Amino acid sequence: MTQNAWHFCFAKVYAKVLGTLAWRYVYEEGYKMFRELIELARAKLRVQEFSGKVSCGQVSAAIETASGQLFSGVCIDTSCSLGICAERNAIGTMVTEQEFKITKLVCIKGNEFIFPCGACQELLMQLHPENAELEILVNDNGSTLKLKELMPYWWGNT
């Protein structure tokens, strides 16, 4: 169980005793852990059209590495499927800077948190063995899932 998950279980138990004050504390603490990533990802969201065949910025992603560095990227959509997801765009910059281990990931489309697509999940798993433990923000209350929870039967574990 992740530290975040433990905090939320703790809050659910004690919220009954202490009321909403306990829940609010845990909500704010969970959100704080991802606040900088959320702000970075939201700052990059801006839909742009280039040539009628290419657009970008509908989805953005922000990554925190084990060293504490932050990287971001936006999706680039093309009319002929040569585009790139926001997560892979951020990963490209991260790898360029010789970073491979990720601890946190935020993916945003509009006002919603989304999961990385299957191709992005696969790349995240292959980049570093410890990336299976990276936390992906699920919603704005600070709930997270580990990458390995999205890919419990990953072929690389066999």
Short mmCIF file of C-alpha atoms in Angstrom, two decimals:
data_model
loop_
_atom_site.label_atom_id
_atom_site.label_comp_id
_atom_site.label_asym_id
_atom_site.label_seq_id
_atom_site.Cartn_x
_atom_site.Cartn_y
_atom_site.Cartn_z
CA MET A 1 0.00 0.00 0.00
CA THR A 2 1.44 3.37 -0.97
CA GLN A 3 1.85 6.12 1.58
CA ASN A 4 -0.91 8.03 -0.20
CA ALA A 5 -3.24 5.04 -0.03
CA TRP A 6 -2.50 4.61 3.67
CA HIS A 7 -3.31 8.28 4.28
CA PHE A 8 -6.66 7.87 2.55
CA CYS A 9 -7.52 4.71 4.52
CA PHE A 10 -6.57 6.53 7.72
CA ALA A 11 -8.77 9.45 6.75
CA LYS A 12 -11.76 7.26 6.00
CA VAL A 13 -11.55 5.62 9.42
CA TYR A 14 -10.96 8.77 11.43
CA ALA A 15 -13.26 10.97 9.38
CA LYS A 16 -16.14 9.10 11.02
CA VAL A 17 -14.76 10.03 14.43
CA LEU A 18 -13.39 13.50 13.74
CA GLY A 19 -15.70 14.57 10.96
CA THR A 20 -14.68 16.17 7.68
CA LEU A 21 -11.66 17.92 9.20
CA ALA A 22 -9.66 14.68 9.09
CA TRP A 23 -10.66 14.00 5.49
CA ARG A 24 -9.79 17.55 4.45
CA TYR A 25 -6.28 17.19 5.96
CA VAL A 26 -5.52 14.01 4.04
CA TYR A 27 -7.03 15.42 0.85
CA GLU A 28 -4.79 18.47 1.06
CA GLU A 29 -1.67 16.42 1.89
CA GLY A 30 -2.24 14.05 -1.05
CA TYR A 31 -2.82 16.96 -3.39
CA LYS A 32 0.31 18.81 -2.15
CA MET A 33 2.51 15.88 -3.20
CA PHE A 34 1.42 16.44 -6.80
CA ARG A 35 0.66 20.19 -6.79
CA GLU A 36 3.79 21.24 -8.67
CA LEU A 37 3.26 18.56 -11.32
CA ILE A 38 -0.41 19.50 -11.71
CA GLU A 39 0.45 23.17 -12.13
CA LEU A 40 3.16 22.34 -14.67
CA ALA A 41 0.85 20.10 -16.70
CA ARG A 42 -2.02 22.61 -16.63
CA ALA A 43 0.31 25.40 -17.74
CA LYS A 44 1.17 23.41 -20.89
CA LEU A 45 -2.45 22.71 -21.90
CA ARG A 46 -3.26 24.89 -24.91
CA VAL A 47 -4.74 23.57 -28.09
CA GLN A 48 -2.87 24.75 -31.17
CA GLU A 49 -3.50 24.04 -34.86
CA PHE A 50 -0.61 24.29 -37.30
CA SER A 51 -1.40 23.21 -40.82
CA GLY A 52 -4.83 21.64 -40.72
CA LYS A 53 -3.01 18.32 -40.41
CA VAL A 54 -1.22 18.82 -37.07
CA SER A 55 -2.52 19.98 -33.71
CA CYS A 56 -1.15 19.78 -30.19
CA GLY A 57 -1.75 20.58 -26.58
CA GLN A 58 -5.06 18.79 -25.96
CA VAL A 59 -3.28 16.54 -23.43
CA SER A 60 -0.31 17.40 -21.26
CA ALA A 61 1.84 15.33 -18.93
CA ALA A 62 4.29 16.15 -16.17
CA ILE A 63 6.87 13.76 -14.73
CA GLU A 64 8.92 13.88 -11.54
CA THR A 65 12.10 11.83 -11.61
CA ALA A 66 13.86 10.13 -8.70
CA SER A 67 16.31 13.04 -8.60
CA GLY A 68 13.43 15.51 -8.21
CA GLN A 69 13.62 17.00 -11.69
CA LEU A 70 10.38 17.84 -13.48
CA PHE A 71 9.68 17.31 -17.17
CA SER A 72 6.58 18.03 -19.21
CA GLY A 73 5.20 17.39 -22.67
CA VAL A 74 2.09 17.80 -24.76
CA CYS A 75 0.50 15.51 -27.29
CA ILE A 76 1.10 16.15 -30.97
CA ASP A 77 -1.71 14.81 -33.14
CA THR A 78 -1.37 14.34 -36.89
CA SER A 79 -3.84 13.29 -39.54
CA CYS A 80 -1.69 10.28 -40.50
CA SER A 81 -1.07 8.71 -37.05
CA LEU A 82 2.53 9.91 -36.73
CA GLY A 83 1.75 11.89 -33.58
CA ILE A 84 3.13 11.41 -30.10
CA CYS A 85 1.48 11.27 -26.70
CA ALA A 86 2.19 13.89 -24.06
CA GLU A 87 3.80 11.29 -21.79
CA ARG A 88 6.23 10.09 -24.46
CA ASN A 89 7.01 13.70 -25.34
CA ALA A 90 7.94 14.37 -21.69
CA ILE A 91 9.88 11.09 -21.54
CA GLY A 92 11.91 12.14 -24.59
CA THR A 93 13.05 15.31 -22.86
CA MET A 94 13.73 13.40 -19.65
CA VAL A 95 15.87 10.78 -21.40
CA THR A 96 17.75 13.53 -23.25
CA GLU A 97 18.76 14.80 -19.81
CA GLN A 98 19.92 11.28 -18.81
CA GLU A 99 17.02 10.61 -16.43
CA PHE A 100 15.24 7.25 -16.51
CA LYS A 101 13.63 6.60 -13.11
CA ILE A 102 10.22 8.23 -12.58
CA THR A 103 8.45 8.61 -9.24
CA LYS A 104 5.30 10.57 -10.16
CA LEU A 105 3.22 11.17 -13.29
CA VAL A 106 0.29 13.49 -14.00
CA CYS A 107 -1.66 13.34 -17.28
CA ILE A 108 -4.33 15.95 -17.95
CA LYS A 109 -6.90 16.33 -20.74
CA GLY A 110 -9.03 19.42 -20.31
CA ASN A 111 -10.01 19.45 -16.65
CA GLU A 112 -9.66 15.70 -16.13
CA PHE A 113 -6.83 13.47 -15.00
CA ILE A 114 -6.32 10.55 -17.37
CA PHE A 115 -4.18 7.43 -17.50
CA PRO A 116 -1.33 6.97 -19.96
CA CYS A 117 -2.24 4.90 -23.01
CA GLY A 118 -0.95 1.34 -23.38
CA ALA A 119 2.04 2.38 -25.50
CA CYS A 120 3.08 4.95 -22.90
CA GLN A 121 2.61 2.47 -20.06
CA GLU A 122 4.84 0.01 -21.91
CA LEU A 123 7.58 2.61 -22.45
CA LEU A 124 7.42 3.68 -18.79
CA MET A 125 7.83 0.06 -17.67
CA GLN A 126 10.77 -0.58 -19.99
CA LEU A 127 12.69 2.60 -19.11
CA HIS A 128 13.68 1.48 -15.61
CA PRO A 129 12.81 -1.54 -13.44
CA GLU A 130 11.71 0.70 -10.56
CA ASN A 131 9.24 2.62 -12.74
CA ALA A 132 6.66 -0.07 -11.92
CA GLU A 133 6.39 1.72 -8.56
CA LEU A 134 5.75 5.18 -10.03
CA GLU A 135 2.57 6.84 -8.81
CA ILE A 136 0.03 8.13 -11.32
CA LEU A 137 -2.42 10.74 -10.10
CA VAL A 138 -5.96 9.44 -10.59
CA ASN A 139 -8.08 12.41 -9.56
CA ASP A 140 -7.98 15.78 -7.86
CA ASN A 141 -8.42 14.32 -4.38
CA GLY A 142 -4.86 12.98 -4.48
CA SER A 143 -5.65 9.30 -5.15
CA THR A 144 -2.92 7.46 -7.01
CA LEU A 145 -2.28 4.13 -8.70
CA LYS A 146 1.09 2.56 -9.25
CA LEU A 147 2.04 1.75 -12.83
CA LYS A 148 2.29 -1.94 -11.92
CA GLU A 149 -1.37 -1.83 -10.88
CA LEU A 150 -2.30 -0.77 -14.42
CA MET A 151 -0.12 -3.55 -15.87
CA PRO A 152 -0.38 -6.49 -13.45
CA TYR A 153 0.44 -9.07 -16.14
CA TRP A 154 3.26 -7.18 -17.85
CA TRP A 155 5.19 -9.49 -20.15
CA GLY A 156 8.54 -8.24 -18.80
CA ASN A 157 7.86 -9.87 -15.43
CA THR A 158 7.79 -13.37 -16.90
#
